[in-house]
Amino acid sequence: MRRVQSPAFRVAVDQAAFSLGNFTATVLVGRYAGQRELGVFAWTFSIVLLVAAAQRALVVSAYTYQSQSLRGRARRLRRGSTLTLVVATGLSIAILLSAAVAACHTIGWLHVVSAHVAALAFFGWAIREFARRLLFAEHCFGEAAIVDAAAVAMQLLMLSWLAGAGELTAATALAASAVAWGLAGLGWLGWRRLWFVVEWRVLREHTHDILRFGRWAALSEATFAAQDAAVQTMLTVSGGFSLTGLYAACQSLIKPVNVVVQAVGNAAGPMSAAALAKDGIAGLQSRVVRVTEVLGILLLAYTVILAVYGEATLRLLYATTTADTHWLLMAVAAAALASAMGLPPAKAVSALQKPQLNSLANASCLAATIGAGLSCLQLSGSVVSALVVGSLVGSALKWGAYLSLSSLPRQREATP
């Protein structure tokens, strides 16, 4: 019973529900709509994630790392200001995204999904992510699991109906998923409406504080998400959406272990801040070491399993493999391992109030990914291996930034 009530267990349950929705949606689209439609779905979703990650980090990250000392009405006011900015920036970005897609359609370029579907997918995802991240900051991991379970249940119900009716495409899958995400997030906001207080006189001050911290976090998240989007774009250029679909299928096999990796990441941010506030640098260092050991052992073991059973699993789920499948799968697994090793120091750097260092590391990672991919664009496996190169560069720089910060004498005595 204690394990069931522990924060770690609840985070794992939440991430299991979150990953189950993404994994099942990928399998359904690949199985019933075909490999090309899966490529369209995966590429469009990567662009939505890129924009949504930047918006979420810009607005919500400040609350995650700076709300630990707030109590009572001050905390509700900060939540209300954060929610106001989420809605305002979300609507603005959705309109701009819709206009950009419409412009691409007008000039006859990249006609894959409608402008309305792209905007709807972004806004639905943004609302759901706000609910999740706010609950993580409050350490309400069980409640976050409920929100995600509701979103997944609605998403899979609609996708299954579309598949049964023969209407499942990349566009309809994105639209149905967006409705499910948005309804789950809006339902939670209605239920927890008393958590939020909006006062216009303090909104301007809060906005300044939020954006001052969030600008670096947004750059970090955007450059991190852009790595996958860049690889998918290069794959699409070199081999079309069918090759991107095969890459997405390989990525879906990482989802089971990603349950643990993302659960650790979701909890590591607020818990790193709490460890630093309670025990100082020593407590933060201890947490970073423990998390790194767990992630390293887990990812290495899973990579071995994929090397043995990965291709057979792809044939079972998607009824398709190619000569490049094994290489693609191993490259995706290696990139996941390299990226996970940079997660603990990145969260520690954010807890130390230096998110700009993560931004620089992720920007270098993105540059390395694009540079390596463009140098061998004609080889699909090499394009994916560029993600491995970029992830290694980013993780190494994050560790360097964390070790430098934790060794400073002033940081040993400081608490946020």
Coordinates of C-alpha atoms in Angstrom, one line a residue:
M1 CA 0.0 0.0 0.0
R2 CA 2.8 2.4 0.8
R3 CA 4.3 1.8 -2.7
V4 CA 1.0 2.6 -4.3
Q5 CA 0.8 5.8 -2.4
S6 CA 4.4 6.8 -3.1
P7 CA 5.1 9.8 -5.5
A8 CA 7.4 7.6 -7.6
F9 CA 4.6 5.0 -8.2
R10 CA 2.1 7.7 -9.1
V11 CA 4.5 9.4 -11.5
A12 CA 5.1 6.0 -13.2
V13 CA 1.3 5.4 -13.5
D14 CA 0.8 8.9 -15.0
Q15 CA 3.6 8.4 -17.6
A16 CA 2.3 4.9 -18.4
A17 CA -1.1 6.4 -19.3
F18 CA 0.6 9.2 -21.2
S19 CA 2.9 6.9 -23.2
L20 CA 0.1 4.4 -23.8
G21 CA -1.9 7.0 -25.7
N22 CA 1.0 8.0 -27.9
F23 CA 2.1 4.4 -28.5
T24 CA -1.4 3.1 -29.3
A25 CA -2.2 6.1 -31.6
T26 CA 1.1 5.3 -33.5
V27 CA 0.2 1.7 -33.9
L28 CA -3.4 2.3 -35.0
V29 CA -2.3 4.9 -37.6
G30 CA 0.5 2.7 -38.9
R31 CA -1.7 -0.5 -39.0
Y32 CA -4.9 0.9 -40.5
A33 CA -3.8 4.0 -42.5
G34 CA -0.4 2.8 -43.8
Q35 CA 3.2 3.7 -43.4
R36 CA 3.0 7.0 -45.4
E37 CA 0.1 8.3 -43.3
L38 CA 2.1 7.3 -40.2
G39 CA 4.9 9.4 -41.5
V40 CA 2.6 12.4 -42.0
F41 CA 1.1 11.9 -38.5
A42 CA 4.6 11.6 -36.9
W43 CA 6.1 14.6 -38.7
T44 CA 3.2 16.9 -38.0
F45 CA 3.1 15.8 -34.4
S46 CA 6.8 16.5 -34.0
I47 CA 6.2 20.1 -35.2
V48 CA 3.3 20.5 -32.8
L49 CA 5.5 19.2 -30.0
L50 CA 8.2 21.6 -30.9
V51 CA 6.0 24.6 -30.7
A52 CA 4.1 23.3 -27.6
A53 CA 7.3 22.5 -25.7
A54 CA 8.6 26.1 -26.2
Q55 CA 5.3 27.6 -25.1
R56 CA 5.0 25.4 -22.1
A57 CA 8.5 26.1 -21.0
L58 CA 8.2 29.8 -21.6
V59 CA 5.1 30.1 -19.3
V60 CA 5.0 27.1 -16.9
S61 CA 8.7 26.4 -16.0
A62 CA 9.0 29.5 -13.8
Y63 CA 6.1 28.1 -11.6
T64 CA 7.7 24.7 -11.4
Y65 CA 11.0 26.0 -10.0
Q66 CA 10.0 29.2 -8.2
S67 CA 6.7 28.3 -6.5
Q68 CA 8.2 26.3 -3.6
S69 CA 8.2 29.3 -1.3
L70 CA 4.7 30.6 -2.2
R71 CA 1.8 29.9 0.1
G72 CA -2.0 30.6 0.2
R73 CA -3.3 33.4 -1.9
A74 CA 0.1 34.3 -3.3
R75 CA 0.3 30.8 -4.8
R76 CA -3.2 31.0 -6.2
L77 CA -2.4 34.4 -7.8
R78 CA 0.8 32.9 -9.4
R79 CA -1.3 30.0 -10.8
G80 CA -3.9 32.4 -12.1
S81 CA -1.3 34.5 -13.9
T82 CA 0.4 31.4 -15.3
L83 CA -3.0 30.2 -16.6
T84 CA -3.8 33.5 -18.2
L85 CA -0.5 33.5 -20.0
V86 CA -1.0 29.9 -21.2
V87 CA -4.3 30.7 -22.7
A88 CA -3.2 34.0 -24.3
T89 CA 0.0 32.6 -25.8
G90 CA -1.7 29.4 -26.7
L91 CA -4.4 31.1 -28.7
S92 CA -1.9 33.5 -30.4
I93 CA 0.4 30.6 -31.4
A94 CA -2.6 28.5 -32.6
I95 CA -3.6 31.4 -34.9
L96 CA -0.1 31.9 -36.2
L97 CA 0.4 28.2 -36.7
S98 CA -2.9 28.0 -38.6
A99 CA -1.8 31.0 -40.8
A100 CA 1.6 29.4 -41.5
V101 CA 0.1 26.1 -42.6
A102 CA -2.5 27.9 -44.7
A103 CA 0.3 29.9 -46.4
C104 CA 2.2 26.6 -47.2
H105 CA -1.0 25.2 -48.8
T106 CA -1.4 28.4 -50.8
I107 CA 2.0 28.1 -52.4
G108 CA 1.5 24.3 -52.9
W109 CA 4.2 23.2 -50.4
L110 CA 3.7 20.6 -47.7
H111 CA 0.0 19.9 -48.2
V112 CA -0.4 17.2 -45.6
V113 CA -2.9 18.4 -43.0
S114 CA -5.3 21.4 -42.8
A115 CA -4.5 24.6 -41.0
H116 CA -7.4 24.1 -38.6
V117 CA -6.2 20.6 -37.6
A118 CA -2.7 21.8 -36.9
A119 CA -4.0 24.7 -34.7
L120 CA -6.4 22.4 -32.9
A121 CA -3.7 19.8 -32.2
F122 CA -1.4 22.4 -30.7
F123 CA -4.0 24.0 -28.5
G124 CA -5.4 20.7 -27.2
W125 CA -1.9 19.5 -26.4
A126 CA -1.0 22.8 -24.7
I127 CA -4.0 22.7 -22.4
R128 CA -3.4 19.2 -21.3
E129 CA 0.3 19.8 -20.8
F130 CA -0.4 22.8 -18.6
A131 CA -2.6 20.7 -16.4
R132 CA 0.1 18.0 -16.1
R133 CA 3.0 20.3 -15.4
L134 CA 1.1 22.3 -12.8
L135 CA 0.1 19.1 -11.0
F136 CA 3.7 17.9 -11.1
A137 CA 4.8 21.2 -9.6
E138 CA 2.3 20.7 -6.8
H139 CA 3.4 17.1 -6.4
C140 CA -0.1 15.9 -7.2
F141 CA 1.1 13.0 -9.3
G142 CA -2.0 10.8 -8.7
E143 CA -4.2 13.6 -10.0
A144 CA -2.0 14.0 -13.0
A145 CA -2.4 10.3 -13.7
I146 CA -6.2 10.7 -13.6
V147 CA -6.1 13.6 -16.2
D148 CA -3.9 11.6 -18.5
A149 CA -6.0 8.4 -18.1
A150 CA -9.1 10.4 -19.1
A151 CA -7.3 11.9 -22.1
V152 CA -6.1 8.5 -23.2
A153 CA -9.5 6.8 -22.8
M154 CA -11.2 9.4 -25.0
Q155 CA -8.4 9.4 -27.5
L156 CA -8.3 5.6 -28.0
L157 CA -12.1 5.5 -28.1
M158 CA -12.2 8.0 -31.0
L159 CA -9.3 6.5 -32.9
S160 CA -10.7 3.0 -32.6
W161 CA -14.1 4.2 -34.0
L162 CA -12.3 6.0 -36.9
A163 CA -10.3 2.8 -37.6
G164 CA -13.4 0.7 -37.6
A165 CA -15.2 3.1 -39.9
G166 CA -12.2 3.2 -42.3
E167 CA -11.8 6.9 -41.8
L168 CA -8.5 6.9 -39.9
T169 CA -5.9 9.1 -41.5
A170 CA -3.1 11.3 -40.2
A171 CA -5.4 14.4 -40.2
T172 CA -8.4 12.6 -38.5
A173 CA -6.1 11.0 -35.9
L174 CA -4.6 14.4 -35.0
A175 CA -8.0 16.0 -34.8
A176 CA -9.5 13.3 -32.6
S177 CA -6.4 13.3 -30.3
A178 CA -6.6 17.1 -30.0
V179 CA -10.2 17.0 -28.9
A180 CA -9.4 14.3 -26.3
W181 CA -6.4 16.3 -25.0
G182 CA -8.3 19.5 -24.8
L183 CA -11.4 18.0 -23.1
A184 CA -9.2 16.4 -20.4
G185 CA -7.3 19.6 -19.7
L186 CA -10.4 21.8 -19.7
G187 CA -12.3 19.4 -17.5
W188 CA -9.5 19.5 -14.9
L189 CA -9.4 23.3 -15.1
G190 CA -13.1 23.4 -14.4
W191 CA -12.8 21.1 -11.4
R192 CA -9.8 22.9 -9.9
R193 CA -11.1 26.5 -10.7
L194 CA -10.7 27.6 -7.1
W195 CA -6.9 27.0 -7.4
F196 CA -6.6 30.1 -9.6
V197 CA -7.0 33.7 -8.8
V198 CA -6.5 36.4 -11.4
E199 CA -5.8 40.0 -10.5
W200 CA -4.9 42.3 -13.3
R201 CA -2.8 44.5 -11.0
V202 CA -0.3 41.8 -10.3
L203 CA -0.5 40.1 -13.7
R204 CA 2.0 42.5 -15.3
E205 CA 4.5 41.9 -12.5
H206 CA 4.1 38.1 -12.7
T207 CA 4.3 38.2 -16.5
H208 CA 7.7 39.9 -16.3
D209 CA 9.0 37.4 -13.8
I210 CA 7.6 34.4 -15.7
L211 CA 8.9 35.4 -19.1
R212 CA 12.3 36.4 -17.7
F213 CA 12.9 32.9 -16.3
G214 CA 11.0 31.1 -19.1
R215 CA 12.7 32.6 -22.1
W216 CA 15.8 30.4 -21.5
A217 CA 13.8 27.4 -20.6
A218 CA 11.7 27.9 -23.8
L219 CA 14.9 28.0 -25.9
S220 CA 16.1 24.9 -24.2
E221 CA 12.9 22.9 -24.8
A222 CA 12.5 24.2 -28.3
T223 CA 16.0 23.2 -29.4
F224 CA 15.6 19.8 -27.7
A225 CA 12.3 19.1 -29.4
A226 CA 13.7 20.4 -32.7
Q227 CA 16.3 17.6 -32.8
D228 CA 13.6 15.0 -33.5
A229 CA 11.7 17.3 -35.9
A230 CA 14.9 18.0 -37.8
V231 CA 15.7 14.2 -38.2
Q232 CA 12.1 13.5 -39.4
T233 CA 12.3 16.4 -41.8
M234 CA 15.7 15.1 -43.3
L235 CA 14.2 11.6 -43.5
T236 CA 11.2 13.0 -45.4
V237 CA 13.4 14.9 -47.8
S238 CA 15.6 11.8 -48.4
G239 CA 13.0 9.0 -48.5
G240 CA 9.6 10.5 -48.3
F241 CA 6.9 10.1 -45.6
S242 CA 7.1 6.3 -45.8
L243 CA 10.7 6.4 -44.5
T244 CA 9.6 8.8 -41.8
G245 CA 6.8 6.3 -40.9
L246 CA 9.3 3.5 -40.5
Y247 CA 11.3 5.8 -38.2
A248 CA 8.2 6.6 -36.2
A249 CA 7.4 2.8 -35.9
C250 CA 10.9 2.3 -34.5
Q251 CA 10.5 5.2 -32.1
S252 CA 7.3 3.7 -30.8
L253 CA 9.2 0.7 -29.5
I254 CA 11.1 3.1 -27.1
K255 CA 7.7 4.1 -25.6
P256 CA 7.6 1.3 -22.9
V257 CA 11.0 2.3 -21.4
N258 CA 10.1 5.9 -22.0
V259 CA 7.4 5.5 -19.4
V260 CA 10.1 5.4 -16.7
V261 CA 12.5 7.9 -18.3
Q262 CA 9.8 10.6 -18.7
A263 CA 8.3 9.8 -15.3
V264 CA 11.7 10.5 -13.8
G265 CA 12.0 13.7 -15.8
N266 CA 8.6 14.9 -14.8
A267 CA 9.4 14.4 -11.1
A268 CA 13.0 15.4 -11.2
G269 CA 12.4 19.1 -11.8
P270 CA 10.3 19.9 -8.7
M271 CA 12.1 17.3 -6.6
S272 CA 15.5 18.7 -7.6
A273 CA 14.4 22.1 -6.5
A274 CA 13.0 20.7 -3.2
A275 CA 16.3 18.8 -2.6
L276 CA 18.4 21.9 -3.1
A277 CA 16.1 23.9 -0.8
K278 CA 16.3 21.3 1.9
D279 CA 19.8 19.9 1.8
G280 CA 21.7 22.3 -0.4
I281 CA 24.2 21.2 -3.1
A282 CA 24.9 17.9 -1.3
G283 CA 21.3 16.8 -1.5
L284 CA 21.1 17.8 -5.2
Q285 CA 24.3 15.9 -6.0
S286 CA 23.0 12.8 -4.3
R287 CA 19.8 12.9 -6.3
V288 CA 21.6 13.4 -9.6
V289 CA 23.8 10.4 -9.0
R290 CA 20.9 8.1 -8.1
V291 CA 18.8 9.1 -11.0
T292 CA 21.7 8.7 -13.5
E293 CA 22.5 5.2 -12.3
V294 CA 18.9 4.1 -12.6
L295 CA 18.4 5.5 -16.1
G296 CA 21.7 4.1 -17.3
I297 CA 21.1 0.6 -16.2
L298 CA 17.5 0.6 -17.5
L299 CA 18.3 2.0 -21.0
L300 CA 21.3 -0.4 -21.5
A301 CA 19.2 -3.4 -20.6
Y302 CA 16.3 -2.3 -22.9
T303 CA 18.7 -1.7 -25.8
V304 CA 19.9 -5.3 -25.6
I305 CA 16.3 -6.5 -25.6
L306 CA 15.5 -4.4 -28.7
A307 CA 18.6 -5.8 -30.5
V308 CA 17.2 -9.3 -30.1
Y309 CA 13.5 -8.9 -30.4
G310 CA 13.0 -5.5 -32.0
E311 CA 12.5 -6.5 -35.6
A312 CA 10.1 -9.3 -34.7
T313 CA 8.0 -6.9 -32.6
L314 CA 7.8 -4.4 -35.5
R315 CA 6.6 -7.1 -37.8
L316 CA 3.9 -8.1 -35.3
L317 CA 2.7 -4.5 -34.7
Y318 CA 3.0 -3.0 -38.1
A319 CA 3.3 -5.9 -40.5
T320 CA 6.3 -4.2 -42.2
T321 CA 10.1 -4.2 -42.1
T322 CA 12.9 -3.2 -44.5
A323 CA 16.6 -3.8 -44.8
D324 CA 17.2 -0.6 -42.8
T325 CA 15.0 -1.6 -39.9
H326 CA 17.6 -3.0 -37.6
W327 CA 20.0 -0.1 -38.1
L328 CA 17.2 2.4 -37.6
L329 CA 16.0 0.7 -34.4
M330 CA 19.5 0.5 -32.9
A331 CA 20.2 4.2 -33.7
V332 CA 16.9 5.2 -32.1
A333 CA 17.7 3.2 -29.0
A334 CA 21.2 4.6 -28.8
A335 CA 19.9 8.2 -29.1
A336 CA 17.4 7.5 -26.3
L337 CA 20.2 6.3 -24.0
A338 CA 22.4 9.3 -24.8
S339 CA 19.6 11.7 -24.3
A340 CA 18.5 10.1 -21.0
M341 CA 22.0 10.5 -19.6
G342 CA 21.6 14.3 -19.9
L343 CA 18.3 14.5 -18.1
P344 CA 19.5 14.5 -14.4
P345 CA 22.1 17.2 -14.8
A346 CA 19.7 19.3 -16.9
K347 CA 17.1 19.3 -14.1
A348 CA 19.8 20.1 -11.6
V349 CA 21.0 23.1 -13.7
S350 CA 17.4 24.4 -13.8
A351 CA 17.1 24.0 -10.1
L352 CA 20.2 26.1 -9.7
Q353 CA 18.4 28.8 -11.6
K354 CA 20.7 28.6 -14.7
P355 CA 18.3 27.4 -17.4
Q356 CA 20.3 29.4 -20.0
L357 CA 23.1 26.8 -19.8
N358 CA 20.6 24.0 -20.8
S359 CA 19.5 26.2 -23.7
L360 CA 23.1 26.5 -24.9
A361 CA 23.7 22.8 -24.6
N362 CA 20.5 21.9 -26.5
A363 CA 21.3 24.5 -29.2
S364 CA 24.7 22.9 -29.6
C365 CA 23.0 19.5 -29.7
L366 CA 20.6 20.7 -32.5
A367 CA 23.5 22.1 -34.5
A368 CA 25.4 18.8 -34.2
T369 CA 22.3 16.9 -35.2
I370 CA 21.6 19.0 -38.3
G371 CA 25.3 19.1 -39.3
A372 CA 25.7 15.4 -39.1
G373 CA 22.4 14.7 -40.9
L374 CA 23.1 17.0 -43.8
S375 CA 26.6 15.6 -44.3
C376 CA 25.1 12.2 -45.1
L377 CA 21.5 13.0 -46.2
Q378 CA 21.4 10.2 -48.8
L379 CA 21.8 7.4 -46.2
S380 CA 18.7 7.0 -44.1
G381 CA 20.5 5.2 -41.3
S382 CA 23.2 7.9 -41.1
V383 CA 20.5 10.6 -40.9
V384 CA 19.1 8.9 -37.8
S385 CA 22.6 8.4 -36.4
A386 CA 22.9 12.2 -36.4
L387 CA 20.4 12.1 -33.6
V388 CA 22.8 10.0 -31.6
V389 CA 25.7 12.4 -32.3
G390 CA 23.5 15.4 -31.2
S391 CA 22.3 13.6 -28.1
L392 CA 25.8 12.8 -27.0
V393 CA 27.0 16.4 -27.5
G394 CA 24.0 17.8 -25.6
S395 CA 24.4 15.3 -22.6
A396 CA 28.2 16.0 -22.4
L397 CA 27.6 19.8 -22.3
K398 CA 24.8 19.5 -19.6
W399 CA 27.1 17.4 -17.4
G400 CA 29.8 20.0 -17.9
A401 CA 27.5 22.8 -16.9
Y402 CA 26.2 20.9 -13.8
L403 CA 29.6 20.0 -12.6
S404 CA 30.8 23.5 -13.0
L405 CA 27.9 25.0 -11.1
S406 CA 28.0 22.5 -8.3
S407 CA 31.6 23.1 -7.6
L408 CA 31.3 26.8 -7.1
P409 CA 31.7 27.7 -3.4
R410 CA 28.9 30.2 -3.5
Q411 CA 26.5 27.6 -4.7
R412 CA 27.3 25.2 -1.9
E413 CA 25.9 27.6 0.6
A414 CA 23.1 29.1 -1.5
T415 CA 19.5 28.1 -1.5
P416 CA 16.9 29.4 -3.8

